Amino acid sequence: MEISHRIVIVEDDREIGPLVRELLVRDGYAAEWARSGSELDAALVRERVDLVVLDLMLPGEDGLSICRRLRAAAANLPIVMLTAKGEDLDRIIGLELGADDYLAKPFNPRELLARIRAVLRRAAPASSLGPAGHERLRFAQYVFDLAARRLTHDDGHEIDLSAGDYDLLAMFVRHPQRVLSREQIMEFTRRRSWEVYDRSIDIAASRLRRKIEADPARPALIKTVRNGGYLFAVGVERLA
């Protein structure tokens, strides 16, 4: 396989880090092992990074703090979190901070590869999108260029969208003014890692609301439908 993506694994465990790196190299990725946030920072300076595999339990600066920093500095950089089994609260906080996927330890190496491939596909540049991606849509005070993965407010400022934000918003604008169950949201976004009966979908919706709603506490665009799911409540216009 041609090397096309560079991945940094942030993991302090001296067995897991090299093993994951070797797994990714065998699958055709350019992979680097970083044992701390400072080593990740150095890797980010040296070359372009396409995805970060981030362990939450790290000495010094923990994974949640690193995730927060990465989202502030590089909103579109995909992040796959690794969490210890049972650390539900940390996983939820990580998703709220903008991680694109998560996997609990101990994990199946093939599942990790599948998660990484899926996140990279969702974060693919416009040139790799199919015909469905070449759309410019208007809703409320926004223009959403799906091909460029760009959301722009009428006042001119651009909204930073993570891969997860993009997935969810693209799904909503393609199914406007229709109540969607959590099961349908999982299916339409192809987010198999989202759990219907936990807070993953709700966290993603809440994070997107904070970016596009005038008042996230009283959403006018993304409405919760009790016992139903979610409704994108405004019309969507296709632009030339």
mmCIF file of C-alpha atoms in Angstrom:
data_model
loop_
_atom_site.group_PDB
_atom_site.id
_atom_site.type_symbol
_atom_site.label_atom_id
_atom_site.label_comp_id
_atom_site.label_asym_id
_atom_site.label_seq_id
_atom_site.Cartn_x
_atom_site.Cartn_y
_atom_site.Cartn_z
ATOM 1 C CA MET A 1 0.000 0.000 0.000
ATOM 2 C CA GLU A 2 1.290 3.472 -0.832
ATOM 3 C CA ILE A 3 1.991 5.570 2.228
ATOM 4 C CA SER A 4 -0.525 8.404 2.111
ATOM 5 C CA HIS A 5 -1.189 9.392 5.730
ATOM 6 C CA ARG A 6 1.046 10.245 8.657
ATOM 7 C CA ILE A 7 -0.197 9.196 12.087
ATOM 8 C CA VAL A 8 1.217 9.967 15.510
ATOM 9 C CA ILE A 9 0.464 7.601 18.412
ATOM 10 C CA VAL A 10 0.601 9.373 21.782
ATOM 11 C CA GLU A 11 1.050 6.546 24.270
ATOM 12 C CA ASP A 12 3.401 6.267 27.256
ATOM 13 C CA ASP A 13 3.220 2.473 27.509
ATOM 14 C CA ARG A 14 6.526 1.124 26.145
ATOM 15 C CA GLU A 15 4.839 -2.012 24.821
ATOM 16 C CA ILE A 16 1.607 -0.624 23.381
ATOM 17 C CA GLY A 17 3.180 2.409 21.667
ATOM 18 C CA PRO A 18 5.692 0.502 19.513
ATOM 19 C CA LEU A 19 3.164 -2.269 18.816
ATOM 20 C CA VAL A 20 0.583 0.193 17.479
ATOM 21 C CA ARG A 21 3.257 1.958 15.460
ATOM 22 C CA GLU A 22 4.334 -1.330 13.869
ATOM 23 C CA LEU A 23 0.694 -2.247 13.194
ATOM 24 C CA LEU A 24 0.145 1.023 11.325
ATOM 25 C CA VAL A 25 3.420 0.760 9.393
ATOM 26 C CA ARG A 26 2.487 -2.757 8.237
ATOM 27 C CA ASP A 27 -0.845 -1.345 7.038
ATOM 28 C CA GLY A 28 0.941 1.252 4.911
ATOM 29 C CA TYR A 29 0.865 4.346 7.109
ATOM 30 C CA ALA A 30 3.772 6.567 8.101
ATOM 31 C CA ALA A 31 3.535 6.230 11.869
ATOM 32 C CA GLU A 32 5.443 7.828 14.723
ATOM 33 C CA TRP A 33 5.329 7.048 18.429
ATOM 34 C CA ALA A 34 5.220 9.973 20.876
ATOM 35 C CA ARG A 35 5.319 9.304 24.627
ATOM 36 C CA SER A 36 3.996 12.682 25.788
ATOM 37 C CA GLY A 37 2.301 15.878 24.731
ATOM 38 C CA SER A 38 5.658 17.586 24.244
ATOM 39 C CA GLU A 39 6.840 14.835 21.881
ATOM 40 C CA LEU A 40 3.571 15.170 19.951
ATOM 41 C CA ASP A 41 4.133 18.931 19.682
ATOM 42 C CA ALA A 42 7.596 18.292 18.227
ATOM 43 C CA ALA A 43 6.141 15.844 15.702
ATOM 44 C CA LEU A 44 3.503 18.381 14.654
ATOM 45 C CA VAL A 45 6.218 20.965 13.996
ATOM 46 C CA ARG A 46 8.393 18.603 11.928
ATOM 47 C CA GLU A 47 5.813 17.410 9.388
ATOM 48 C CA ARG A 48 2.145 17.369 8.500
ATOM 49 C CA VAL A 49 0.122 15.011 10.699
ATOM 50 C CA ASP A 50 -3.078 13.475 9.325
ATOM 51 C CA LEU A 51 -4.389 11.779 12.478
ATOM 52 C CA VAL A 52 -3.524 11.420 16.148
ATOM 53 C CA VAL A 53 -4.152 8.261 18.181
ATOM 54 C CA LEU A 54 -4.330 9.677 21.694
ATOM 55 C CA ASP A 55 -4.228 7.763 24.974
ATOM 56 C CA LEU A 56 -6.069 9.579 27.760
ATOM 57 C CA MET A 57 -3.961 8.296 30.658
ATOM 58 C CA LEU A 58 -0.618 10.018 30.191
ATOM 59 C CA PRO A 59 1.946 11.297 32.698
ATOM 60 C CA GLY A 60 2.236 15.050 32.929
ATOM 61 C CA GLU A 61 -0.261 16.588 30.527
ATOM 62 C CA ASP A 62 -3.119 14.125 30.182
ATOM 63 C CA GLY A 63 -4.952 13.177 27.004
ATOM 64 C CA LEU A 64 -7.968 15.368 27.707
ATOM 65 C CA SER A 65 -5.779 18.453 27.995
ATOM 66 C CA ILE A 66 -3.938 17.512 24.799
ATOM 67 C CA CYS A 67 -7.247 16.960 22.991
ATOM 68 C CA ARG A 68 -8.450 20.397 24.083
ATOM 69 C CA ARG A 69 -5.218 22.005 22.848
ATOM 70 C CA LEU A 70 -5.334 20.217 19.510
ATOM 71 C CA ARG A 71 -8.917 21.268 18.889
ATOM 72 C CA ALA A 72 -8.089 24.898 19.665
ATOM 73 C CA ALA A 73 -5.039 24.898 17.355
ATOM 74 C CA ALA A 74 -6.161 22.536 14.567
ATOM 75 C CA ALA A 75 -9.912 22.086 14.485
ATOM 76 C CA ASN A 76 -9.876 19.629 11.580
ATOM 77 C CA LEU A 77 -7.121 17.286 12.803
ATOM 78 C CA PRO A 78 -8.735 13.856 13.353
ATOM 79 C CA ILE A 79 -8.303 12.361 16.826
ATOM 80 C CA VAL A 80 -8.949 8.759 17.870
ATOM 81 C CA MET A 81 -8.937 8.344 21.648
ATOM 82 C CA LEU A 82 -7.785 5.268 23.532
ATOM 83 C CA THR A 83 -9.447 4.833 26.919
ATOM 84 C CA ALA A 84 -9.126 2.266 29.673
ATOM 85 C CA LYS A 85 -12.113 -0.046 29.864
ATOM 86 C CA GLY A 86 -14.875 1.467 32.003
ATOM 87 C CA GLU A 87 -13.645 5.080 31.841
ATOM 88 C CA ASP A 88 -17.005 6.299 30.564
ATOM 89 C CA LEU A 89 -16.712 9.791 32.026
ATOM 90 C CA ASP A 90 -13.343 10.447 30.387
ATOM 91 C CA ARG A 91 -14.663 9.110 27.088
ATOM 92 C CA ILE A 92 -17.682 11.418 27.267
ATOM 93 C CA ILE A 93 -15.510 14.423 28.106
ATOM 94 C CA GLY A 94 -13.159 13.523 25.250
ATOM 95 C CA LEU A 95 -16.044 13.435 22.796
ATOM 96 C CA GLU A 96 -17.293 16.769 24.104
ATOM 97 C CA LEU A 97 -13.835 18.213 23.487
ATOM 98 C CA GLY A 98 -14.026 17.075 19.864
ATOM 99 C CA ALA A 99 -12.418 13.639 19.535
ATOM 100 C CA ASP A 100 -13.650 11.913 16.365
ATOM 101 C CA ASP A 101 -13.751 8.347 17.675
ATOM 102 C CA TYR A 102 -12.757 6.273 20.679
ATOM 103 C CA LEU A 103 -11.688 2.746 21.453
ATOM 104 C CA ALA A 104 -11.454 1.076 24.855
ATOM 105 C CA LYS A 105 -8.397 -0.912 25.934
ATOM 106 C CA PRO A 106 -7.715 -3.742 25.484
ATOM 107 C CA PHE A 107 -8.645 -3.391 21.823
ATOM 108 C CA ASN A 108 -8.566 -5.621 18.767
ATOM 109 C CA PRO A 109 -5.813 -4.334 16.419
ATOM 110 C CA ARG A 110 -8.036 -4.882 13.379
ATOM 111 C CA GLU A 111 -10.762 -2.765 14.979
ATOM 112 C CA LEU A 112 -8.287 0.045 15.611
ATOM 113 C CA LEU A 113 -7.255 -0.054 11.947
ATOM 114 C CA ALA A 114 -10.902 -0.014 10.867
ATOM 115 C CA ARG A 115 -11.638 2.992 13.091
ATOM 116 C CA ILE A 116 -8.608 4.863 11.752
ATOM 117 C CA ARG A 117 -9.551 4.163 8.125
ATOM 118 C CA ALA A 118 -13.114 5.326 8.745
ATOM 119 C CA VAL A 119 -12.033 8.579 10.414
ATOM 120 C CA LEU A 120 -9.531 9.314 7.623
ATOM 121 C CA ARG A 121 -12.223 8.701 4.992
ATOM 122 C CA ARG A 122 -14.545 11.142 6.723
ATOM 123 C CA ALA A 123 -11.758 13.708 6.946
ATOM 124 C CA ALA A 124 -10.721 13.249 3.290
ATOM 125 C CA PRO A 125 -10.013 16.432 1.298
ATOM 126 C CA ALA A 126 -12.525 17.708 -1.207
ATOM 127 C CA SER A 127 -10.637 16.219 -4.156
ATOM 128 C CA SER A 128 -11.392 12.715 -2.893
ATOM 129 C CA LEU A 129 -15.101 13.243 -2.405
ATOM 130 C CA GLY A 130 -17.601 11.769 -4.807
ATOM 131 C CA PRO A 131 -20.210 13.755 -6.746
ATOM 132 C CA ALA A 132 -22.444 14.015 -3.649
ATOM 133 C CA GLY A 133 -19.780 16.138 -2.002
ATOM 134 C CA HIS A 134 -19.899 18.868 -4.645
ATOM 135 C CA GLU A 135 -22.694 20.843 -3.057
ATOM 136 C CA ARG A 136 -23.088 24.349 -1.709
ATOM 137 C CA LEU A 137 -26.075 24.697 0.562
ATOM 138 C CA ARG A 138 -27.608 27.632 2.400
ATOM 139 C CA PHE A 139 -29.500 27.420 5.678
ATOM 140 C CA ALA A 140 -30.332 30.140 8.199
ATOM 141 C CA GLN A 141 -27.333 32.530 8.199
ATOM 142 C CA TYR A 142 -24.859 30.008 6.798
ATOM 143 C CA VAL A 143 -23.427 28.711 3.538
ATOM 144 C CA PHE A 144 -22.132 25.144 3.755
ATOM 145 C CA ASP A 145 -19.675 24.069 1.053
ATOM 146 C CA LEU A 146 -19.588 20.302 1.393
ATOM 147 C CA ALA A 147 -16.808 19.808 -1.153
ATOM 148 C CA ALA A 148 -14.493 22.222 0.651
ATOM 149 C CA ARG A 149 -15.799 21.129 4.076
ATOM 150 C CA ARG A 150 -16.313 24.821 4.840
ATOM 151 C CA LEU A 151 -19.127 26.461 6.840
ATOM 152 C CA THR A 152 -19.305 30.239 6.533
ATOM 153 C CA HIS A 153 -21.547 32.678 8.409
ATOM 154 C CA ASP A 154 -23.123 35.591 6.541
ATOM 155 C CA ASP A 155 -20.870 37.967 8.483
ATOM 156 C CA GLY A 156 -17.892 36.337 6.752
ATOM 157 C CA HIS A 157 -16.337 34.298 9.527
ATOM 158 C CA GLU A 158 -15.705 30.596 9.027
ATOM 159 C CA ILE A 159 -16.836 28.016 11.574
ATOM 160 C CA ASP A 160 -14.232 25.412 12.543
ATOM 161 C CA LEU A 161 -15.652 21.933 12.013
ATOM 162 C CA SER A 162 -14.063 18.730 13.225
ATOM 163 C CA ALA A 163 -14.638 15.559 11.193
ATOM 164 C CA GLY A 164 -17.432 14.649 13.593
ATOM 165 C CA ASP A 165 -19.059 18.079 13.300
ATOM 166 C CA TYR A 166 -18.914 17.844 9.509
ATOM 167 C CA ASP A 167 -20.471 14.362 9.463
ATOM 168 C CA LEU A 168 -23.387 15.409 11.626
ATOM 169 C CA LEU A 169 -24.079 18.717 9.882
ATOM 170 C CA ALA A 170 -23.823 17.139 6.416
ATOM 171 C CA MET A 171 -26.367 14.549 7.529
ATOM 172 C CA PHE A 172 -28.740 17.206 8.879
ATOM 173 C CA VAL A 173 -28.635 19.447 5.788
ATOM 174 C CA ARG A 174 -29.379 16.437 3.583
ATOM 175 C CA HIS A 175 -32.414 15.525 5.708
ATOM 176 C CA PRO A 176 -33.893 18.886 6.747
ATOM 177 C CA GLN A 177 -37.207 19.348 8.545
ATOM 178 C CA ARG A 178 -37.448 15.642 9.276
ATOM 179 C CA VAL A 179 -37.336 13.891 12.657
ATOM 180 C CA LEU A 180 -34.382 11.505 12.716
ATOM 181 C CA SER A 181 -33.989 8.802 15.331
ATOM 182 C CA ARG A 182 -30.596 8.090 16.859
ATOM 183 C CA GLU A 183 -30.510 4.828 14.900
ATOM 184 C CA GLN A 184 -31.036 6.759 11.649
ATOM 185 C CA ILE A 185 -28.346 9.253 12.577
ATOM 186 C CA MET A 186 -25.910 6.388 13.130
ATOM 187 C CA GLU A 187 -26.845 4.901 9.767
ATOM 188 C CA PHE A 188 -26.747 8.156 7.777
ATOM 189 C CA THR A 189 -23.397 9.234 9.242
ATOM 190 C CA ARG A 190 -21.927 5.703 9.155
ATOM 191 C CA ARG A 191 -20.736 6.272 12.684
ATOM 192 C CA ARG A 192 -20.768 2.684 13.910
ATOM 193 C CA SER A 193 -18.812 3.671 17.007
ATOM 194 C CA TRP A 194 -21.614 5.937 18.219
ATOM 195 C CA GLU A 195 -23.758 4.140 20.749
ATOM 196 C CA VAL A 196 -27.502 4.683 20.359
ATOM 197 C CA TYR A 197 -28.275 4.306 24.045
ATOM 198 C CA ASP A 198 -25.443 6.304 25.562
ATOM 199 C CA ARG A 199 -24.628 9.989 25.176
ATOM 200 C CA SER A 200 -22.352 9.866 22.109
ATOM 201 C CA ILE A 201 -24.893 11.233 19.617
ATOM 202 C CA ASP A 202 -26.232 13.749 22.134
ATOM 203 C CA ILE A 203 -22.698 14.978 22.852
ATOM 204 C CA ALA A 204 -22.001 15.410 19.131
ATOM 205 C CA ALA A 205 -25.248 17.355 18.652
ATOM 206 C CA SER A 206 -24.504 19.540 21.679
ATOM 207 C CA ARG A 207 -21.007 20.317 20.400
ATOM 208 C CA LEU A 208 -22.351 21.294 16.974
ATOM 209 C CA ARG A 209 -25.029 23.477 18.562
ATOM 210 C CA ARG A 210 -22.364 25.436 20.425
ATOM 211 C CA LYS A 211 -20.809 26.289 17.075
ATOM 212 C CA ILE A 212 -23.859 27.220 14.994
ATOM 213 C CA GLU A 213 -26.723 28.185 17.317
ATOM 214 C CA ALA A 214 -27.203 31.798 18.417
ATOM 215 C CA ASP A 215 -28.327 30.431 21.791
ATOM 216 C CA PRO A 216 -27.271 26.785 22.259
ATOM 217 C CA ALA A 217 -29.501 26.527 25.339
ATOM 218 C CA ARG A 218 -32.513 27.342 23.163
ATOM 219 C CA PRO A 219 -31.632 25.811 19.808
ATOM 220 C CA ALA A 220 -33.477 27.031 16.733
ATOM 221 C CA LEU A 221 -31.651 24.874 14.177
ATOM 222 C CA ILE A 222 -31.037 21.468 15.774
ATOM 223 C CA LYS A 223 -34.037 20.619 17.921
ATOM 224 C CA THR A 224 -34.403 17.655 20.235
ATOM 225 C CA VAL A 225 -37.623 15.718 19.743
ATOM 226 C CA ARG A 226 -38.653 13.942 22.918
ATOM 227 C CA ASN A 227 -38.710 10.162 22.403
ATOM 228 C CA GLY A 228 -37.997 10.810 18.750
ATOM 229 C CA GLY A 229 -34.461 11.997 18.131
ATOM 230 C CA TYR A 230 -33.442 15.224 16.390
ATOM 231 C CA LEU A 231 -34.944 17.648 13.888
ATOM 232 C CA PHE A 232 -33.026 20.064 11.655
ATOM 233 C CA ALA A 233 -35.741 22.673 11.847
ATOM 234 C CA VAL A 234 -34.862 25.060 9.016
ATOM 235 C CA GLY A 235 -35.084 24.812 5.251
ATOM 236 C CA VAL A 236 -32.026 24.176 3.101
ATOM 237 C CA GLU A 237 -31.450 25.823 -0.297
ATOM 238 C CA ARG A 238 -29.080 24.444 -2.898
ATOM 239 C CA LEU A 239 -26.841 27.145 -4.411
ATOM 240 C CA ALA A 240 -25.542 27.192 -7.970
#
